[in-house]
Tab-separated table of C-alpha atoms (C1' of nucleotides) in Angstrom:
chain	number	residue	atom	x	y	z
A	1	MET	CA	26.442	-96.735	13.025
A	2	LYS	CA	26.115	-93.206	11.900
A	3	TYR	CA	28.898	-90.722	11.521
A	4	VAL	CA	28.006	-87.092	11.237
A	5	PHE	CA	30.390	-84.312	10.444
A	6	THR	CA	29.392	-81.471	12.648
A	7	THR	CA	32.241	-79.311	11.504
A	8	VAL	CA	30.947	-77.231	8.665
A	9	ILE	CA	31.579	-78.635	5.228
A	10	LYS	CA	29.413	-76.110	3.462
A	11	ARG	CA	28.736	-77.131	-0.108
A	12	GLN	CA	29.736	-73.776	-1.454
A	13	ARG	CA	31.925	-71.734	0.799
A	14	MET	CA	33.134	-68.415	-0.453
A	15	LYS	CA	36.816	-68.053	-1.105
A	16	HIS	CA	37.092	-64.881	0.922
A	17	LYS	CA	40.766	-64.900	0.176
A	18	GLY	CA	41.080	-62.254	-2.478
A	19	LYS	CA	39.370	-61.205	-5.631
A	20	THR	CA	35.863	-62.638	-5.855
A	21	ASN	CA	33.531	-60.804	-3.572
A	22	PRO	CA	30.326	-61.428	-5.500
A	23	PRO	CA	27.821	-58.582	-5.867
A	24	GLY	CA	25.134	-60.635	-4.140
A	25	ARG	CA	27.215	-60.952	-1.024
A	26	ILE	CA	27.920	-57.250	-0.915
A	27	LYS	CA	24.285	-56.387	-1.501
A	28	ILE	CA	23.227	-58.644	1.350
A	29	MET	CA	25.665	-57.098	3.809
A	30	LYS	CA	24.742	-53.571	2.774
A	31	SER	CA	21.057	-54.367	3.045
A	32	PHE	CA	21.521	-55.858	6.479
A	33	SER	CA	23.594	-52.917	7.690
A	34	GLY	CA	20.891	-50.557	6.567
A	35	LEU	CA	18.197	-52.483	8.375
A	36	MET	CA	20.269	-52.700	11.545
A	37	ALA	CA	20.270	-48.920	11.688
A	38	GLN	CA	16.492	-49.009	11.887
A	39	LYS	CA	15.613	-51.935	14.123
A	40	ASP	CA	17.047	-54.680	16.252
A	41	PHE	CA	18.510	-57.919	15.000
A	42	HIS	CA	15.669	-60.146	15.968
A	43	SER	CA	12.970	-58.156	14.282
A	44	ILE	CA	14.793	-58.194	10.978
A	45	THR	CA	13.634	-61.153	8.899
A	46	THR	CA	15.644	-62.988	6.297
A	47	ALA	CA	12.893	-62.244	3.793
A	48	GLU	CA	13.329	-58.566	4.542
A	49	ILE	CA	17.092	-58.702	4.133
A	50	ALA	CA	16.723	-60.481	0.808
A	51	SER	CA	14.049	-58.296	-0.711
A	52	ASN	CA	15.854	-55.172	0.454
A	53	ALA	CA	18.991	-56.474	-1.256
A	54	ARG	CA	17.009	-57.553	-4.318
A	55	VAL	CA	18.183	-61.136	-4.141
A	56	THR	CA	16.427	-64.282	-3.029
A	57	GLU	CA	16.476	-65.591	0.519
A	58	GLY	CA	18.417	-68.672	-0.457
A	59	LEU	CA	21.416	-66.639	-1.499
A	60	ILE	CA	21.990	-65.461	2.050
A	61	TYR	CA	22.793	-69.036	2.975
A	62	LYS	CA	25.293	-69.389	0.176
A	63	TYR	CA	27.496	-66.779	1.764
A	64	PHE	CA	26.610	-66.988	5.428
A	65	LYS	CA	26.214	-69.952	7.705
A	66	ASP	CA	23.149	-68.420	9.306
A	67	LYS	CA	21.656	-65.084	10.280
A	68	LYS	CA	24.061	-64.658	13.177
A	69	ASP	CA	27.040	-65.341	10.974
A	70	LEU	CA	25.895	-62.442	8.816
A	71	LEU	CA	25.772	-60.283	11.942
A	72	TYR	CA	29.288	-61.255	12.952
A	73	GLN	CA	30.722	-60.632	9.524
A	74	VAL	CA	29.202	-57.187	9.282
A	75	LEU	CA	30.605	-56.422	12.720
A	76	ASN	CA	33.973	-57.731	11.676
A	77	GLU	CA	34.187	-55.405	8.696
A	78	HIS	CA	33.485	-52.352	10.800
A	79	PHE	CA	35.831	-53.524	13.501
A	80	PHE	CA	38.698	-53.791	11.130
A	81	GLU	CA	38.817	-50.086	10.325
A	82	PHE	CA	38.321	-49.177	13.961
A	83	GLN	CA	41.249	-51.283	15.082
A	84	ALA	CA	43.631	-49.947	12.453
A	85	LYS	CA	42.836	-46.310	13.205
A	86	ILE	CA	43.380	-46.647	16.944
A	87	GLU	CA	46.623	-48.619	16.742
A	88	ASN	CA	47.992	-45.893	14.520
A	89	ARG	CA	47.062	-43.124	16.865
A	90	ILE	CA	48.479	-44.916	19.882
A	91	ALA	CA	51.813	-45.294	18.136
A	92	ASN	CA	52.017	-41.503	17.881
A	93	GLU	CA	51.866	-40.977	21.633
A	94	LYS	CA	54.760	-41.438	24.019
A	95	THR	CA	53.518	-41.450	27.594
A	96	CYS	CA	51.200	-44.065	29.000
A	97	ILE	CA	48.661	-41.455	30.082
A	98	GLU	CA	48.531	-39.936	26.631
A	99	GLN	CA	48.115	-43.350	25.064
A	100	LEU	CA	45.231	-44.217	27.343
A	101	GLU	CA	43.655	-40.857	26.616
A	102	VAL	CA	43.842	-41.750	22.943
A	103	VAL	CA	42.207	-45.086	23.675
A	104	ILE	CA	39.349	-43.425	25.508
A	105	PHE	CA	38.832	-40.679	22.970
A	106	SER	CA	39.143	-42.865	19.905
A	107	SER	CA	36.855	-45.534	21.243
A	108	LEU	CA	34.162	-42.999	22.002
A	109	GLU	CA	34.687	-41.401	18.629
A	110	SER	CA	34.407	-44.703	16.785
A	111	TYR	CA	31.316	-45.697	18.667
A	112	ALA	CA	29.709	-42.359	17.955
A	113	GLU	CA	30.680	-42.293	14.300
A	114	ASN	CA	29.524	-45.765	13.684
A	115	ARG	CA	26.213	-46.507	15.269
A	116	ILE	CA	25.654	-49.888	13.680
A	117	PHE	CA	29.025	-51.133	14.774
A	118	SER	CA	28.475	-50.069	18.364
A	119	LYS	CA	24.925	-51.311	18.428
A	120	ILE	CA	25.971	-54.755	17.318
A	121	LEU	CA	28.962	-54.908	19.620
A	122	LEU	CA	27.310	-53.494	22.711
A	123	LEU	CA	23.790	-54.853	22.397
A	124	GLU	CA	23.400	-57.696	19.968
A	125	VAL	CA	26.277	-60.141	19.896
A	126	ARG	CA	26.687	-60.671	23.603
A	127	ASN	CA	23.694	-62.824	24.274
A	128	SER	CA	24.973	-65.722	22.284
A	129	LEU	CA	28.056	-67.643	23.308
A	130	GLU	CA	28.873	-68.401	19.668
A	131	PHE	CA	30.186	-64.876	19.356
A	132	PHE	CA	33.050	-65.574	21.706
A	133	ASP	CA	34.387	-68.142	19.288
A	134	SER	CA	34.062	-65.848	16.301
A	135	CYS	CA	36.950	-64.037	14.720
A	136	ALA	CA	35.260	-60.752	15.533
A	137	TYR	CA	35.750	-61.485	19.209
A	138	GLU	CA	39.367	-62.297	18.537
A	139	MET	CA	39.785	-58.658	17.520
A	140	VAL	CA	38.140	-57.456	20.716
A	141	ARG	CA	40.626	-59.510	22.677
A	142	LYS	CA	43.524	-58.100	20.747
A	143	TYR	CA	42.356	-54.546	21.400
A	144	SER	CA	41.877	-55.412	25.027
A	145	ARG	CA	45.376	-56.869	25.244
A	146	THR	CA	46.876	-53.717	23.774
A	147	ILE	CA	45.294	-51.646	26.537
A	148	LEU	CA	46.576	-53.995	29.204
A	149	GLU	CA	50.098	-53.706	27.858
A	150	ILE	CA	49.950	-49.934	27.955
A	151	ILE	CA	48.838	-50.041	31.569
A	152	GLU	CA	51.441	-52.584	32.650
A	153	ASN	CA	54.090	-50.530	30.983
A	154	GLY	CA	52.879	-47.385	32.757
A	155	ILE	CA	53.146	-49.098	36.111
A	156	LYS	CA	56.647	-50.269	35.300
A	157	THR	CA	57.876	-46.827	34.282
A	158	GLY	CA	56.297	-45.261	37.362
A	159	GLU	CA	53.790	-43.185	35.434
A	160	LEU	CA	50.990	-45.023	37.172
A	161	LYS	CA	50.764	-45.854	40.869
A	162	PRO	CA	52.342	-49.191	41.737
A	163	ASP	CA	49.336	-50.285	43.801
A	164	VAL	CA	46.765	-50.132	40.984
A	165	ASP	CA	45.770	-53.472	39.554
A	166	ALA	CA	46.252	-53.461	35.784
A	167	LEU	CA	43.285	-55.712	35.079
A	168	THR	CA	41.013	-53.632	37.244
A	169	LEU	CA	42.132	-50.391	35.662
A	170	ARG	CA	41.356	-51.845	32.272
A	171	LYS	CA	37.913	-52.853	33.504
A	172	VAL	CA	37.252	-49.335	34.736
A	173	ILE	CA	38.338	-47.736	31.488
A	174	LEU	CA	36.517	-50.125	29.169
A	175	GLY	CA	33.449	-50.168	31.371
A	176	ALA	CA	33.264	-46.394	31.447
A	177	ILE	CA	33.580	-46.174	27.682
A	178	GLU	CA	30.906	-48.762	27.042
A	179	HIS	CA	28.530	-47.362	29.584
A	180	ALA	CA	28.970	-43.894	28.173
A	181	CYS	CA	27.942	-45.119	24.739
A	182	LEU	CA	25.001	-47.227	25.790
A	183	GLY	CA	22.602	-44.432	26.601
A	184	GLU	CA	23.439	-42.643	23.431
A	185	ILE	CA	22.943	-45.743	21.294
A	186	ILE	CA	19.720	-46.766	22.939
A	187	PHE	CA	18.052	-43.402	23.036
A	188	GLY	CA	19.763	-42.017	19.977
A	189	LYS	CA	21.099	-38.925	21.668
A	190	GLU	CA	24.261	-37.185	20.527
A	191	LEU	CA	27.234	-37.309	22.837
A	192	ASP	CA	29.938	-34.720	23.309
A	193	ILE	CA	33.032	-36.815	22.817
A	194	ASP	CA	35.514	-34.235	24.059
A	195	ASP	CA	33.585	-33.585	27.229
A	196	VAL	CA	32.942	-37.200	28.072
A	197	SER	CA	36.408	-38.481	27.247
A	198	SER	CA	38.221	-35.788	29.205
A	199	GLY	CA	35.772	-36.316	32.050
A	200	ILE	CA	36.499	-40.034	32.169
A	201	ALA	CA	40.245	-39.454	31.935
A	202	ASN	CA	40.098	-36.907	34.723
A	203	ILE	CA	38.381	-39.301	37.100
A	204	VAL	CA	40.399	-42.358	36.183
A	205	PHE	CA	43.778	-40.620	36.434
A	206	ASN	CA	43.254	-38.039	39.156
A	207	GLY	CA	40.528	-39.671	41.192
A	208	ALA	CA	37.281	-38.193	42.412
A	209	LYS	CA	38.140	-37.808	46.074
A	210	ALA	CA	38.954	-34.296	47.226
B	1	MET	CA	-13.583	-46.973	9.835
B	2	LYS	CA	-11.694	-49.192	12.124
B	3	TYR	CA	-10.605	-48.364	15.622
B	4	VAL	CA	-8.008	-50.559	17.253
B	5	PHE	CA	-6.937	-50.361	20.832
B	6	THR	CA	-3.217	-50.846	20.802
B	7	THR	CA	-2.973	-50.375	24.525
B	8	VAL	CA	-3.207	-53.811	26.041
B	9	ILE	CA	-6.660	-54.860	27.072
B	10	LYS	CA	-5.755	-58.477	27.727
B	11	ARG	CA	-8.820	-60.635	28.148
B	12	GLN	CA	-7.561	-62.033	31.385
B	13	ARG	CA	-4.973	-59.924	33.096
B	14	MET	CA	-3.794	-60.987	36.499
B	15	LYS	CA	-4.702	-58.825	39.449
B	16	HIS	CA	-1.135	-58.750	40.686
B	17	LYS	CA	-2.363	-56.544	43.460
B	18	GLY	CA	-2.486	-58.959	46.321
B	19	LYS	CA	-3.556	-62.487	47.116
B	20	THR	CA	-4.016	-64.549	43.978
B	21	ASN	CA	-0.718	-65.587	42.509
B	22	PRO	CA	-1.890	-68.781	40.812
B	23	PRO	CA	0.312	-71.897	40.992
B	24	GLY	CA	0.569	-72.029	37.221
B	25	ARG	CA	2.111	-68.598	37.060
B	26	ILE	CA	4.646	-69.439	39.721
B	27	LYS	CA	5.515	-72.735	38.053
B	28	ILE	CA	6.093	-70.989	34.749
B	29	MET	CA	8.405	-68.391	36.245
B	30	LYS	CA	10.339	-71.013	38.224
B	31	SER	CA	10.656	-73.183	35.141
B	32	PHE	CA	11.894	-70.290	33.086
B	33	SER	CA	14.393	-69.197	35.724
B	34	GLY	CA	15.795	-72.691	35.815
B	35	LEU	CA	16.172	-72.838	32.062
B	36	MET	CA	17.804	-69.408	31.947
B	37	ALA	CA	20.564	-70.749	34.164
B	38	GLN	CA	21.345	-73.322	31.515
B	39	LYS	CA	20.987	-71.568	28.198
B	40	ASP	CA	20.257	-68.244	26.577
B	41	PHE	CA	16.851	-66.701	26.122
B	42	HIS	CA	16.475	-67.334	22.460
B	43	SER	CA	17.229	-71.019	22.601
B	44	ILE	CA	14.576	-71.614	25.220
B	45	THR	CA	11.287	-72.524	23.557
B	46	THR	CA	7.824	-71.895	24.909
B	47	ALA	CA	7.150	-75.613	24.602
B	48	GLU	CA	10.169	-76.264	26.802
B	49	ILE	CA	9.091	-73.736	29.418
B	50	ALA	CA	5.627	-75.254	29.524
B	51	SER	CA	6.609	-78.915	29.706
B	52	ASN	CA	9.267	-78.118	32.290
B	53	ALA	CA	6.613	-76.354	34.353
B	54	ARG	CA	4.107	-79.162	33.684
B	55	VAL	CA	1.509	-76.834	32.258
B	56	THR	CA	0.374	-76.263	28.697
B	57	GLU	CA	1.884	-73.685	26.403
B	58	GLY	CA	-1.305	-71.686	26.248
B	59	LEU	CA	-1.166	-70.889	29.942
B	60	ILE	CA	1.996	-68.873	29.493
B	61	TYR	CA	0.002	-66.397	27.466
B	62	LYS	CA	-2.653	-66.097	30.148
B	63	TYR	CA	-0.133	-64.592	32.528
B	64	PHE	CA	2.397	-63.014	30.215
B	65	LYS	CA	1.958	-60.857	27.164
B	66	ASP	CA	4.700	-62.727	25.350
B	67	LYS	CA	7.980	-64.504	25.954
B	68	LYS	CA	9.815	-61.254	26.555
B	69	ASP	CA	7.279	-60.123	29.085
B	70	LEU	CA	8.035	-63.296	31.006
B	71	LEU	CA	11.706	-62.384	30.871
B	72	TYR	CA	11.080	-58.905	32.206
B	73	GLN	CA	8.881	-60.105	35.023
B	74	VAL	CA	11.425	-62.658	36.194
B	75	LEU	CA	14.042	-59.931	36.098
B	76	ASN	CA	11.772	-57.639	38.026
B	77	GLU	CA	11.341	-60.107	40.859
B	78	HIS	CA	15.064	-60.535	41.304
B	79	PHE	CA	15.619	-56.833	41.036
B	80	PHE	CA	13.257	-56.114	43.816
B	81	GLU	CA	15.291	-57.904	46.461
B	82	PHE	CA	18.488	-56.429	45.105
B	83	GLN	CA	17.169	-52.912	45.362
B	84	ALA	CA	15.847	-53.305	48.892
B	85	LYS	CA	19.099	-54.759	50.200
B	86	ILE	CA	21.249	-52.009	48.769
B	87	GLU	CA	19.076	-49.102	49.857
B	88	ASN	CA	19.230	-50.471	53.366
B	89	ARG	CA	22.967	-50.739	53.393
B	90	ILE	CA	23.419	-47.259	51.977
B	91	ALA	CA	21.304	-45.817	54.748
B	92	ASN	CA	23.783	-47.221	57.275
B	93	GLU	CA	26.719	-45.265	55.878
B	94	LYS	CA	27.383	-41.615	56.520
B	95	THR	CA	30.049	-40.350	54.135
B	96	CYS	CA	29.618	-40.175	50.402
B	97	ILE	CA	32.713	-42.275	49.808
B	98	GLU	CA	31.481	-45.015	52.103
B	99	GLN	CA	28.094	-44.981	50.462
B	100	LEU	CA	29.604	-45.353	47.012
B	101	GLU	CA	31.803	-48.146	48.273
B	102	VAL	CA	28.678	-49.895	49.444
B	103	VAL	CA	27.135	-49.388	46.027
B	104	ILE	CA	30.134	-50.943	44.306
B	105	PHE	CA	30.486	-53.836	46.702
B	106	SER	CA	26.803	-54.658	46.924
B	107	SER	CA	26.278	-54.499	43.192
B	108	LEU	CA	29.129	-56.890	42.581
B	109	GLU	CA	27.871	-59.129	45.331
B	110	SER	CA	24.354	-59.224	43.967
B	111	TYR	CA	25.544	-59.921	40.479
B	112	ALA	CA	27.754	-62.737	41.717
B	113	GLU	CA	25.128	-64.260	43.975
B	114	ASN	CA	22.483	-64.145	41.371
B	115	ARG	CA	23.663	-65.284	38.016
B	116	ILE	CA	20.296	-65.371	36.299
B	117	PHE	CA	19.515	-61.847	37.337
B	118	SER	CA	22.813	-60.528	36.061
B	119	LYS	CA	22.669	-62.563	32.886
B	120	ILE	CA	19.266	-61.187	32.028
B	121	LEU	CA	20.140	-57.626	32.943
B	122	LEU	CA	23.554	-57.502	31.320
B	123	LEU	CA	23.062	-59.699	28.284
B	124	GLU	CA	19.468	-60.378	27.388
B	125	VAL	CA	17.166	-57.437	27.873
B	126	ARG	CA	19.243	-54.777	26.220
B	127	ASN	CA	18.784	-55.745	22.624
B	128	SER	CA	15.126	-54.893	22.585
B	129	LEU	CA	13.875	-51.368	23.047
B	130	GLU	CA	10.697	-52.642	24.700
B	131	PHE	CA	12.691	-53.209	27.833
B	132	PHE	CA	13.227	-49.524	28.332
B	133	ASP	CA	9.520	-49.056	28.715
B	134	SER	CA	9.138	-51.916	31.169
B	135	CYS	CA	8.770	-51.470	34.878
B	136	ALA	CA	11.980	-53.416	35.370
B	137	TYR	CA	13.862	-50.604	33.702
B	138	GLU	CA	12.083	-48.146	35.918
B	139	MET	CA	13.877	-49.797	38.841
B	140	VAL	CA	17.220	-49.500	37.089
B	141	ARG	CA	16.578	-45.811	36.685
B	142	LYS	CA	15.675	-45.427	40.315
B	143	TYR	CA	18.863	-47.172	41.395
B	144	SER	CA	20.799	-45.020	38.998
B	145	ARG	CA	19.221	-41.875	40.376
B	146	THR	CA	20.142	-42.838	43.912
B	147	ILE	CA	23.774	-43.075	42.907
B	148	LEU	CA	23.656	-39.708	41.212
B	149	GLU	CA	22.228	-38.108	44.321
B	150	ILE	CA	25.002	-39.544	46.487
B	151	ILE	CA	27.584	-38.120	44.108
B	152	GLU	CA	25.988	-34.694	43.851
B	153	ASN	CA	25.769	-34.552	47.588
B	154	GLY	CA	29.436	-35.518	47.911
B	155	ILE	CA	30.429	-32.687	45.616
B	156	LYS	CA	28.340	-30.254	47.630
B	157	THR	CA	29.834	-31.263	50.960
B	158	GLY	CA	33.342	-31.105	49.517
B	159	GLU	CA	34.035	-34.807	49.917
B	160	LEU	CA	34.470	-35.077	46.177
B	161	LYS	CA	36.426	-32.728	43.949
B	162	PRO	CA	34.319	-29.865	42.616
B	163	ASP	CA	35.554	-30.347	39.058
B	164	VAL	CA	34.285	-33.910	38.619
B	165	ASP	CA	31.156	-34.262	36.550
B	166	ALA	CA	28.528	-36.162	38.505
B	167	LEU	CA	27.055	-37.881	35.456
B	168	THR	CA	30.475	-38.959	34.249
B	169	LEU	CA	31.474	-40.300	37.639
B	170	ARG	CA	28.312	-42.364	37.688
B	171	LYS	CA	29.126	-43.691	34.240
B	172	VAL	CA	32.589	-44.720	35.376
B	173	ILE	CA	31.308	-46.488	38.468
B	174	LEU	CA	28.426	-48.292	36.792
B	175	GLY	CA	30.506	-49.138	33.759
B	176	ALA	CA	33.271	-50.605	35.869
B	177	ILE	CA	30.820	-52.721	37.835
B	178	GLU	CA	29.114	-54.053	34.759
B	179	HIS	CA	32.292	-54.715	32.890
B	180	ALA	CA	33.719	-56.548	35.882
B	181	CYS	CA	30.755	-58.884	35.916
B	182	LEU	CA	30.536	-59.556	32.222
B	183	GLY	CA	33.539	-61.827	31.906
B	184	GLU	CA	32.494	-63.798	34.920
B	185	ILE	CA	28.961	-64.277	33.652
B	186	ILE	CA	29.981	-65.202	30.156
B	187	PHE	CA	32.761	-67.597	30.988
B	188	GLY	CA	31.368	-68.699	34.319
B	189	LYS	CA	34.443	-67.846	36.321
B	190	GLU	CA	34.310	-66.947	39.981
B	191	LEU	CA	35.123	-63.392	40.946
B	192	ASP	CA	36.765	-62.137	44.124
B	193	ILE	CA	34.306	-59.462	45.172
B	194	ASP	CA	36.475	-57.897	47.863
B	195	ASP	CA	39.457	-57.601	45.591
B	196	VAL	CA	37.580	-56.237	42.623
B	197	SER	CA	35.414	-53.801	44.540
B	198	SER	CA	38.275	-52.324	46.544
B	199	GLY	CA	40.308	-52.153	43.346
B	200	ILE	CA	37.609	-50.201	41.569
B	201	ALA	CA	37.084	-47.896	44.547
B	202	ASN	CA	40.810	-47.264	44.774
B	203	ILE	CA	41.062	-46.165	41.169
B	204	VAL	CA	37.863	-44.172	41.092
B	205	PHE	CA	38.574	-42.248	44.295
B	206	ASN	CA	42.347	-41.928	44.339
B	207	GLY	CA	43.127	-42.046	40.633
B	208	ALA	CA	45.667	-44.151	38.807
B	209	LYS	CA	48.228	-41.485	38.048
B	210	ALA	CA	51.350	-41.506	40.230
C	1	DT	C1'	35.755	-76.775	-30.212
C	2	DC	C1'	33.137	-78.288	-27.102
C	3	DA	C1'	32.334	-80.737	-22.745
C	4	DT	C1'	32.207	-79.643	-18.179
C	5	DA	C1'	33.010	-77.904	-13.574
C	6	DG	C1'	31.810	-74.711	-10.718
C	7	DA	C1'	30.424	-70.132	-9.212
C	8	DG	C1'	26.359	-66.922	-8.910
C	9	DG	C1'	21.790	-67.033	-8.337
C	10	DT	C1'	16.663	-68.765	-8.026
C	11	DA	C1'	12.175	-71.051	-6.586
C	12	DA	C1'	9.755	-73.819	-3.895
C	13	DG	C1'	9.676	-76.064	-0.264
C	14	DT	C1'	9.815	-77.687	5.361
C	15	DA	C1'	10.154	-78.022	10.349
C	16	DA	C1'	9.843	-75.497	14.309
C	17	DC	C1'	8.511	-71.905	16.727
C	18	DA	C1'	5.715	-68.048	19.065
C	19	DC	C1'	1.363	-67.052	19.715
C	20	DT	C1'	-4.209	-67.640	19.294
C	21	DT	C1'	-8.751	-69.520	19.656
C	22	DA	C1'	-12.171	-71.954	21.541
C	23	DC	C1'	-13.116	-74.739	24.859
C	24	DT	C1'	-13.700	-77.251	29.851
C	25	DC	C1'	-13.820	-77.498	34.728
C	26	DA	C1'	-14.212	-75.988	39.576
C	27	DC	C1'	-16.195	-73.037	42.586
C	28	DA	C1'	-17.873	-68.861	44.704
C	29	DT	C1'	-21.742	-65.513	44.829
C	30	DT	C1'	-26.500	-64.036	44.426
D	1	DA	C1'	-30.372	-73.045	40.507
D	2	DA	C1'	-28.334	-69.998	37.639
D	3	DT	C1'	-24.407	-67.399	36.528
D	4	DG	C1'	-19.938	-65.368	36.276
D	5	DT	C1'	-15.154	-65.934	36.673
D	6	DG	C1'	-10.436	-67.550	37.246
D	7	DA	C1'	-7.387	-71.577	36.256
D	8	DG	C1'	-6.128	-74.503	32.932
D	9	DT	C1'	-6.221	-77.320	28.366
D	10	DA	C1'	-6.064	-78.906	23.382
D	11	DA	C1'	-5.625	-78.058	18.967
D	12	DG	C1'	-4.796	-75.147	15.934
D	13	DT	C1'	-2.252	-71.054	12.561
D	14	DG	C1'	0.980	-67.849	10.404
D	15	DT	C1'	5.647	-66.667	10.232
D	16	DT	C1'	10.353	-67.448	10.121
D	17	DA	C1'	14.983	-69.373	9.604
D	18	DC	C1'	16.923	-72.502	6.945
D	19	DT	C1'	17.206	-76.479	3.003
D	20	DT	C1'	16.983	-78.775	-1.427
D	21	DA	C1'	17.057	-79.077	-6.021
D	22	DC	C1'	17.576	-76.710	-9.763
D	23	DC	C1'	19.035	-73.216	-13.503
D	24	DT	C1'	22.447	-70.334	-16.165
D	25	DC	C1'	26.206	-68.459	-17.272
D	26	DT	C1'	31.410	-68.404	-18.143
D	27	DA	C1'	36.135	-69.905	-18.128
D	28	DT	C1'	39.226	-73.560	-18.851
D	29	DG	C1'	41.734	-77.310	-20.669
D	30	DA	C1'	41.706	-81.899	-23.514
DNA sequence: TCATAGAGGTAAGTAACACTTACTCACATT
DNA sequence: AATGTGAGTAAGTGTTACTTACCTCTATGA
């Protein structure tokens, strides 16, 4: 009989707790980020990543389980800053409406400021179910939960109509944000964050019907 | 000097005008559709598609430029029915609000009824820029244009507020629809179309603010 | 002081995959 | 009867993600 450990027992796993973040690892992530700005994930080869980082291909697999793992970790880094910035801003607002306006504006701003981040999140990671087990997705969920809490609180305090469904409102807000960014990411156009975010807020809060 | 025709002059290109839709081609598309219901695009191999269709791998490349082209053509087929159904329904409604409600409901319905279609459209095609040159994307644009026209008309007739931006309203509607479907596609949950579509319409038309 | 463990990094593979080439067969048209 | 053509096959080939085995430092503790 044959027993196989499918859970990863990588021979050399980095101790990403703390000090040692070897130069090779950093070079690989930087190299990959740079390439992601130019082309899509699948047309970037491991050979390309390595030569661009001036290391050998094998080294990639010392620090990353596979190519996708590299993708997720790069995403995760960007996500971290994003998350921190928004949570801070939200804390500065009092009313539910203002908080949601911050969510809309800051999300658009982050997406616009950080093309690679948004490209990965909106276009690349979704097509593989692995992502939804990754720690990067855990952050998405946390962000998502924060928004839901704001909404539920707004309904409770009477700021929002009692008949709106919190989950649906979140869908509308997040969907609008993502959709607004897509065109800009894909076709590389600039987007007027102030315009778009106040436009979305106007519709979502006041409604479009005359 | 060397001249290369980069525009496709495939040796044998199907005359998709009309009668001959060879059994092999149909088998390949059916096989691929079936596999797409089970796993994601990248983990489906050409060998798998071929053996599942009981043809040889080479035949795939007689009818399709490459694996992605097969993806786009399958998408295109599904899209065609979708488009026709919706345009019909829209024609039966008079007011702008009713028409947009039809758009929301029918989109959700189509996505729910047709998992492969939605999976391809929402998760698989986006990560490659080629898609945005394909004829499948041309249909997306057409659909998108129809919605914009309904909105612009609604603003003109006074059904919608004059201060809403038509493009933004479209973003909100489309974004909400897509976002609503994503979770269901990814995690395979059922979605209550009536609930979700009336919820979205409620927020978009009446606003969430008390 | 010196063996050694282990991290950082390399070089040379390999299996699998998307895609190609060169071919055969059936059959309609002249 | 010759020929052209569409449907389909069989056997490749180059590329790519990933693996294995190895080297080379350096820090530590017996």
